[in-house]
mmCIF file of C-alpha atoms in Angstrom:
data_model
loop_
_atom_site.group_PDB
_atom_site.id
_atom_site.type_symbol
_atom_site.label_atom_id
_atom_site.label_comp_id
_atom_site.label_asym_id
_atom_site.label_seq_id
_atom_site.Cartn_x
_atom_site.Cartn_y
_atom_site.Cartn_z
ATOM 1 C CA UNK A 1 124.470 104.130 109.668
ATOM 2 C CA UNK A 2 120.576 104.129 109.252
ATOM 3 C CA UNK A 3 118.246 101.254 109.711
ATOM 4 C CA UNK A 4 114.756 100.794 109.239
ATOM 5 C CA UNK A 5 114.640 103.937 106.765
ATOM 6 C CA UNK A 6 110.795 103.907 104.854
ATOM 7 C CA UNK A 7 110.887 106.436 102.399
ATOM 8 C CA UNK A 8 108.778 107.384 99.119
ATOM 9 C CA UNK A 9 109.693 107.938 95.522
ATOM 10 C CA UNK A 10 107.885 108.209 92.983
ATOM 11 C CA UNK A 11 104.544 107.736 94.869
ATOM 12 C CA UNK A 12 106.074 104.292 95.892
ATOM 13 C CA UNK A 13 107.068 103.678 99.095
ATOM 14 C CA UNK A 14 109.924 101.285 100.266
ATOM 15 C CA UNK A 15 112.165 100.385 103.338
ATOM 16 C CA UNK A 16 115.747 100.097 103.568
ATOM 17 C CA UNK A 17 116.968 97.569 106.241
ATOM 18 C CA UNK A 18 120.384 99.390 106.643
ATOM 19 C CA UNK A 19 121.950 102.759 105.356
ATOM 20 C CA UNK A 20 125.800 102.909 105.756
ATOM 21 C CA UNK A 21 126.827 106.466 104.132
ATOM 22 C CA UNK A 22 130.426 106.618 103.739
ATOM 23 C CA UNK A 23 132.986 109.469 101.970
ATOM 24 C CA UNK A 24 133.065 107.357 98.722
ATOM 25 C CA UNK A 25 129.779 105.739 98.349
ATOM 26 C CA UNK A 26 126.316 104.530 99.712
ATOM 27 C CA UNK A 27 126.301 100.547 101.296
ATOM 28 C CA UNK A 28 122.399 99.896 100.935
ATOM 29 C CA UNK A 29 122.249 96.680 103.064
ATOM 30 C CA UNK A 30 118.838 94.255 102.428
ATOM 31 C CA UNK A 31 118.728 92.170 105.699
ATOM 32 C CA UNK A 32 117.443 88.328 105.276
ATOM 33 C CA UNK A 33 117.122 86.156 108.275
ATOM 34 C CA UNK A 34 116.333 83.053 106.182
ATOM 35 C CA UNK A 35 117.610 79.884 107.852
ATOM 36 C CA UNK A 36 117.866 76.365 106.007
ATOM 37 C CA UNK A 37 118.529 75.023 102.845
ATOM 38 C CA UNK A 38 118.325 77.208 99.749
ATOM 39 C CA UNK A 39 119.420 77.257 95.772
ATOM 40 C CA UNK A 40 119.911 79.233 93.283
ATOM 41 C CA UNK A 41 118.625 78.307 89.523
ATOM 42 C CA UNK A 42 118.084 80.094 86.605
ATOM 43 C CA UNK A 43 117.685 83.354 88.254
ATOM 44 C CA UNK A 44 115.209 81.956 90.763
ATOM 45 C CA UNK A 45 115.530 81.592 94.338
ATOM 46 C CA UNK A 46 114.157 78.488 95.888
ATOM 47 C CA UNK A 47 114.183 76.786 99.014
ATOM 48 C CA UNK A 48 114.719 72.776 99.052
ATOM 49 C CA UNK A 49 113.358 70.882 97.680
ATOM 50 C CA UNK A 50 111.315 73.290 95.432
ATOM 51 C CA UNK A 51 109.517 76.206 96.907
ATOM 52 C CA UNK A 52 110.047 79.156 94.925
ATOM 53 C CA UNK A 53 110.756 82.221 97.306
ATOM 54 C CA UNK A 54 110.698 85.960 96.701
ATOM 55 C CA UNK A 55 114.102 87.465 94.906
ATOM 56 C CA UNK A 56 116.330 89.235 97.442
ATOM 57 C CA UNK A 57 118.338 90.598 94.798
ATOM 58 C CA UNK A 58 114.628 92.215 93.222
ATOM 59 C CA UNK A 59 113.994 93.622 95.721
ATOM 60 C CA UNK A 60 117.421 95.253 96.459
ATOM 61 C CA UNK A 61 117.516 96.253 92.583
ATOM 62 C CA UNK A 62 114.181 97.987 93.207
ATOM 63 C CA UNK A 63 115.114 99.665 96.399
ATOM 64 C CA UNK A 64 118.546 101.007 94.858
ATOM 65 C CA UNK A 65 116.660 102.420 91.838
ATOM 66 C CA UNK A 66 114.039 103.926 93.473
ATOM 67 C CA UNK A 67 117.071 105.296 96.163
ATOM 68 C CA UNK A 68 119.053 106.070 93.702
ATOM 69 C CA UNK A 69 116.389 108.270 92.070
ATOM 70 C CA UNK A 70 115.181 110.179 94.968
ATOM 71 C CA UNK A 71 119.050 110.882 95.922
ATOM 72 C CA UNK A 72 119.231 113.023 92.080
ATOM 73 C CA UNK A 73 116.266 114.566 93.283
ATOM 74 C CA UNK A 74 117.295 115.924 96.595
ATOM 75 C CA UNK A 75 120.801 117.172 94.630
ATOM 76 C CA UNK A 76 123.451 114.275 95.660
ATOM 77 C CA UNK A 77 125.720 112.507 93.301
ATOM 78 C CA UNK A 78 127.072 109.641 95.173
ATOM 79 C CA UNK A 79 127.490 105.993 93.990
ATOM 80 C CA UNK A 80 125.255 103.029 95.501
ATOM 81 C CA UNK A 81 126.873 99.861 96.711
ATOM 82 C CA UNK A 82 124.308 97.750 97.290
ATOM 83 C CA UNK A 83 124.328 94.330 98.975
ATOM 84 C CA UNK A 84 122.138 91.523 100.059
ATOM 85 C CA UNK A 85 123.223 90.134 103.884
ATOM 86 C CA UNK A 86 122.156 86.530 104.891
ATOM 87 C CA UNK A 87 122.815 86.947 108.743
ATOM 88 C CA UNK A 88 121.419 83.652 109.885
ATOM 89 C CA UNK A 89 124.407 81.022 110.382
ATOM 90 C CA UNK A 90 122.191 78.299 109.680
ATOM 91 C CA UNK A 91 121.673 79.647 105.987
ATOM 92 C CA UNK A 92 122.634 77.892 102.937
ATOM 93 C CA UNK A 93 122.776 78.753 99.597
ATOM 94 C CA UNK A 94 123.991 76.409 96.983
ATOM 95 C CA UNK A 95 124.832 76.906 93.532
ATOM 96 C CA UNK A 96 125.605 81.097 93.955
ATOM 97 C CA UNK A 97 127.412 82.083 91.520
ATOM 98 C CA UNK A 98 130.599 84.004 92.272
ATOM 99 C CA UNK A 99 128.988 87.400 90.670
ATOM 100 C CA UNK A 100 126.213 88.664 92.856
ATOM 101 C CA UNK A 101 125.887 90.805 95.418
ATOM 102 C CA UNK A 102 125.669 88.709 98.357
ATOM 103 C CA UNK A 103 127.029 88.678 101.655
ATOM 104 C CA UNK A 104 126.664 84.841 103.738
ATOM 105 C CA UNK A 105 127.018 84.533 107.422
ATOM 106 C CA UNK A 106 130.702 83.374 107.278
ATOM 107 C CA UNK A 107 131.758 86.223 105.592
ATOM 108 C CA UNK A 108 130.150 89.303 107.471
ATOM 109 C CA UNK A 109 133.137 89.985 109.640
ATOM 110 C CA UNK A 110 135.590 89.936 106.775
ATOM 111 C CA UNK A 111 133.197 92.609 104.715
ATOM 112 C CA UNK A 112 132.870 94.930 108.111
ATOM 113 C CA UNK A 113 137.042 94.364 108.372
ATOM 114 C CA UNK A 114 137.405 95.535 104.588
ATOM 115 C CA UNK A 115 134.664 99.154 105.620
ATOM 116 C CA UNK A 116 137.292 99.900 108.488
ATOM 117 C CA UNK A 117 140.257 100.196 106.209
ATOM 118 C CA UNK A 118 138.521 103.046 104.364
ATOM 119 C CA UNK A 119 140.351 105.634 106.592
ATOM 120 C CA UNK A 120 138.981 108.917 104.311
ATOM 121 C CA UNK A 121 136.617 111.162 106.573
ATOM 122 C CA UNK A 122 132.982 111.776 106.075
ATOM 123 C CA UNK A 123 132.442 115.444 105.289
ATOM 124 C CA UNK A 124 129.379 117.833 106.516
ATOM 125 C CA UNK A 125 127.649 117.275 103.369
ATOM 126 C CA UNK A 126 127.692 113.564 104.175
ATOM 127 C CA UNK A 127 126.146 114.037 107.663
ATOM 128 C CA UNK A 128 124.065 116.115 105.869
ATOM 129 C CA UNK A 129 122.505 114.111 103.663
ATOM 130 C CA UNK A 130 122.117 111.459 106.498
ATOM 131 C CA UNK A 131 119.535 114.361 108.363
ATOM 132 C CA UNK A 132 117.988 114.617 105.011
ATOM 133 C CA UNK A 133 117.164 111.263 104.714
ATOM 134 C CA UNK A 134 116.073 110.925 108.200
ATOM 135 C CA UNK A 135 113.699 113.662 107.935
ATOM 136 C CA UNK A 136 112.211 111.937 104.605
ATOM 137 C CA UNK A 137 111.291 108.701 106.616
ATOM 138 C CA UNK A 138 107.535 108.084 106.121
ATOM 139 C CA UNK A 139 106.153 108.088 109.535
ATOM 140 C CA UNK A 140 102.474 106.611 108.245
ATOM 141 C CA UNK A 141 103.129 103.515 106.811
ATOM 142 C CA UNK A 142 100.605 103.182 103.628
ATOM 143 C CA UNK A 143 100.903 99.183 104.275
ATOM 144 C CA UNK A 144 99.822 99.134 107.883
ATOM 145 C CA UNK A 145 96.027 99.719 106.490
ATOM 146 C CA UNK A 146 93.800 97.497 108.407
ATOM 147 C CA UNK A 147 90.658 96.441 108.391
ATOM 148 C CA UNK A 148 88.379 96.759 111.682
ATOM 149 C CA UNK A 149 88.731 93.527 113.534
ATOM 150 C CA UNK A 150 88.617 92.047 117.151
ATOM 151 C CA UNK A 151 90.768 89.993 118.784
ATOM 152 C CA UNK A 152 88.408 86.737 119.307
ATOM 153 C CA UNK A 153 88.204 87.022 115.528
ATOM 154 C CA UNK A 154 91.529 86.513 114.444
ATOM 155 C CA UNK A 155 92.523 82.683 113.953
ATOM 156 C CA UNK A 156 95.627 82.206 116.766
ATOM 157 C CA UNK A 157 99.371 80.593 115.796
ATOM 158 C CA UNK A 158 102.968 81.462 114.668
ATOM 159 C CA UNK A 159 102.960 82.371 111.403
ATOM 160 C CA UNK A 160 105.949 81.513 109.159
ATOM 161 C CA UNK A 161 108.486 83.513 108.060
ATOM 162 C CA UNK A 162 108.743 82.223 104.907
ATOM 163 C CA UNK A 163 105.488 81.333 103.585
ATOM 164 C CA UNK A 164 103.087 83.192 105.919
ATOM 165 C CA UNK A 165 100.928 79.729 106.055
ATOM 166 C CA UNK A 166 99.534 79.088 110.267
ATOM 167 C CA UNK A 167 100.577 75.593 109.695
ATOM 168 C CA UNK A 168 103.546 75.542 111.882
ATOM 169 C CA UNK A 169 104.356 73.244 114.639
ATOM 170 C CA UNK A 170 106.916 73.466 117.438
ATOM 171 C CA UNK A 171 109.421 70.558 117.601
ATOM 172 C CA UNK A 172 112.067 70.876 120.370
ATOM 173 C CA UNK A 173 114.077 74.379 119.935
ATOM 174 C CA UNK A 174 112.619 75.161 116.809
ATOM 175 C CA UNK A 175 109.134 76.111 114.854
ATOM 176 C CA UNK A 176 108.854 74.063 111.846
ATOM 177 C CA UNK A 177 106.305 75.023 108.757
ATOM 178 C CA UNK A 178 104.339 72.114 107.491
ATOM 179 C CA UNK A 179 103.558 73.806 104.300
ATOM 180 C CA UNK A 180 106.718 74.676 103.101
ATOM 181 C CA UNK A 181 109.279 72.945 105.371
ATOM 182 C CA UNK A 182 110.934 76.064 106.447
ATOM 183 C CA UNK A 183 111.993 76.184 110.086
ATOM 184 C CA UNK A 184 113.585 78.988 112.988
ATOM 185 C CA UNK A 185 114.133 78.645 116.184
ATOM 186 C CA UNK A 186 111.329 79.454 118.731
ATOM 187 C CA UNK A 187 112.777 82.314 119.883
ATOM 188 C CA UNK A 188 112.381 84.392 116.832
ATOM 189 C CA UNK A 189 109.092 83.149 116.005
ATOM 190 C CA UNK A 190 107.464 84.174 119.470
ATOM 191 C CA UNK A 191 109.765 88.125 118.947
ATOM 192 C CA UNK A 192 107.901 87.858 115.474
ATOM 193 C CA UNK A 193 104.382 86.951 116.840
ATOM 194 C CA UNK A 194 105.032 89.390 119.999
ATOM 195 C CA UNK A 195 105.922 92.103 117.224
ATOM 196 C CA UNK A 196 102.424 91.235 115.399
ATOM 197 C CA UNK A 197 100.527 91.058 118.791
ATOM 198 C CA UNK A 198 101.921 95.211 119.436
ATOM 199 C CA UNK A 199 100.975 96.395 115.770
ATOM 200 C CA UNK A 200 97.727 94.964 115.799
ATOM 201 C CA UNK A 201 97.040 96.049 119.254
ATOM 202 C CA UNK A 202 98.886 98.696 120.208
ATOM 203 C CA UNK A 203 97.201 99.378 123.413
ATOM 204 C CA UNK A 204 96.860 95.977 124.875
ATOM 205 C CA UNK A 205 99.865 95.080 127.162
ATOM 206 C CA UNK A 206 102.594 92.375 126.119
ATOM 207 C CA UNK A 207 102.315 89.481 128.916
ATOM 208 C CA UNK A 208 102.753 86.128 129.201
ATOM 209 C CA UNK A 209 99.789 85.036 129.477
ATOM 210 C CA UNK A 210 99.245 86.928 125.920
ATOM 211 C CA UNK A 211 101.703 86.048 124.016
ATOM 212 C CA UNK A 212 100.937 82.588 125.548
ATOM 213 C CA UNK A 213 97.578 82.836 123.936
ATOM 214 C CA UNK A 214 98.664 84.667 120.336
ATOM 215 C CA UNK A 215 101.103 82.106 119.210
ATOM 216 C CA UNK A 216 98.882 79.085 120.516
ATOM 217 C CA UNK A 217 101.628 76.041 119.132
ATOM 218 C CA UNK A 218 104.146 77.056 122.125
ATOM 219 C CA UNK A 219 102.509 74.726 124.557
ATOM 220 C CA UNK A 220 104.754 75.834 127.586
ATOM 221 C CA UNK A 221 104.349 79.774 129.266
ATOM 222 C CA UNK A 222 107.533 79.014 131.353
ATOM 223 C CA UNK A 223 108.877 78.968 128.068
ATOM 224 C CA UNK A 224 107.372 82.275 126.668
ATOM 225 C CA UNK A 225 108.317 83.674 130.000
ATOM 226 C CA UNK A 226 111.853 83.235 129.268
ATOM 227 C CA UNK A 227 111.919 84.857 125.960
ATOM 228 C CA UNK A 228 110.188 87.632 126.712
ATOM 229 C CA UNK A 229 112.059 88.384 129.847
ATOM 230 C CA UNK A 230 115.760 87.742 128.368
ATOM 231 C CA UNK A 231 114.632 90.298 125.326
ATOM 232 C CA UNK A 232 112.433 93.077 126.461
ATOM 233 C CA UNK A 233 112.047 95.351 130.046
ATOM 234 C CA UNK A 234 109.905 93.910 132.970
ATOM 235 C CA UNK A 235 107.383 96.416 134.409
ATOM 236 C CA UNK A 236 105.940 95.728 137.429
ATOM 237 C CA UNK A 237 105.501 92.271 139.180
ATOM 238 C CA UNK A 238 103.248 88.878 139.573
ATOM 239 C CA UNK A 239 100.159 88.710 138.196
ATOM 240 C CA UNK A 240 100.857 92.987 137.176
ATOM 241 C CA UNK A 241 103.645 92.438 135.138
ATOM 242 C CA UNK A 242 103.591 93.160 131.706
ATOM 243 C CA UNK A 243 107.091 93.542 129.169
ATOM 244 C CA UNK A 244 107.678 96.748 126.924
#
């Protein structure tokens, strides 16, 4: 198993959520953490009542051809499986039909249950190709290109998942986007913003007073406090203490 694998093809460069490389085939896994009320129409994905969202199943087209490509070029003729996984039990999708490649919450245990009964042994040349894909991962990311910018600059808020709009508000346990009506809880919005916070300032320390500041609509820092402690390390203590 590989996640988080950016590679290039092609002079185009894409990420794989999840690599499983097995003795038969290649499970290419695109992760969505999309929560709410979603359908499926005329080969568009939408969110209720009618915001159109991005295609999963694009995307994981793209990223198995462009996969799929590079494997012919590095000398490997192995099939791709590929799937898109909807890990979020409060996800929805309504009118699916029966023929794509998706896996729902509900039915992630039963697909890991069906992997385990392949009982055939990966080979050398399977581990092999899992070093050779490692060493291919892009360590400069092309799309982390920034401009120059300061911190007082930038405007302050949780940005949502689905839309990107800073219009969200914070309504008991979860963040809720005005714009487009998508919601989460606040836990994964303040991970999200804390993960934002550490790319764009990679040498500032995470804290709660911080992270307090950067996502601005979470009014309470006992609150921030508590997610940041129950998901990343403490280092050092009071007013010193700062999470990695």
């Amino acid at each position: 198993m590989i996640n988080d694998l950016l590679l290039s093809t092609n002079n185009t460069t894409y990420q794989i959520d999840s690599l499983l490389i097995m003795s038969d085939a290649i499970y290419l896994f695109e992760v969505k953490n999309f929560e709410g009320d979603f359908y499926y129409q005329s080969n568009r994905f939408y969110m209720r009542p009618k915001t159109e969202i991005v295609d999963p199943l694009i995307q994981l087209k793209r990223t198995e051809s462009l996969l799929s490509m590079l494997l012919q070029k590095i000398g490997y003729n192995i099939p791709i499986n590929a799937w898109v996984v909807f890990i979020n039990s409060e996800f929805t999708l309504y009118q699916s039909p029966l023929d794509l490649p998706l896996i729902f919450p509900t039915q992630i245990n039963r697909f890991l249950k069906q992997l385990d009964t392949n009982t055939s042994k990966v080979s050398q040349k399977h581990r092999a190709l899992a070093e050779k894909l490692c060493s291919l991962h892009v360590q400069d990311n092309p799309y982390k290109q920034l401009p120059s910018y300061e911190y007082d600059q930038l405007r302050k808020g949780i940005a949502c998942d689905m839309c990107n709009g800073l219009l969200v508000l914070v309504e008991g346990k979860k963040c809720i986007c005005t714009k487009c009506g998508h919601h989460e809880t606040v836990e994964s919005a303040v991970l999200r913003s804390v993960k934002e916070f550490k790319l764009l300032f990679p040498n500032e320390r995470v804290t709660t007073n911080a992270i307090f500041d950067w996502c601005k609509v979470v009014t309470s820092k006992r609150r921030i406090n508590r997610i940041l402690s129950k998901n990343y390390k403490i280092v050092g203590t009071h007013q010193w203490a700062y999470y990695e």
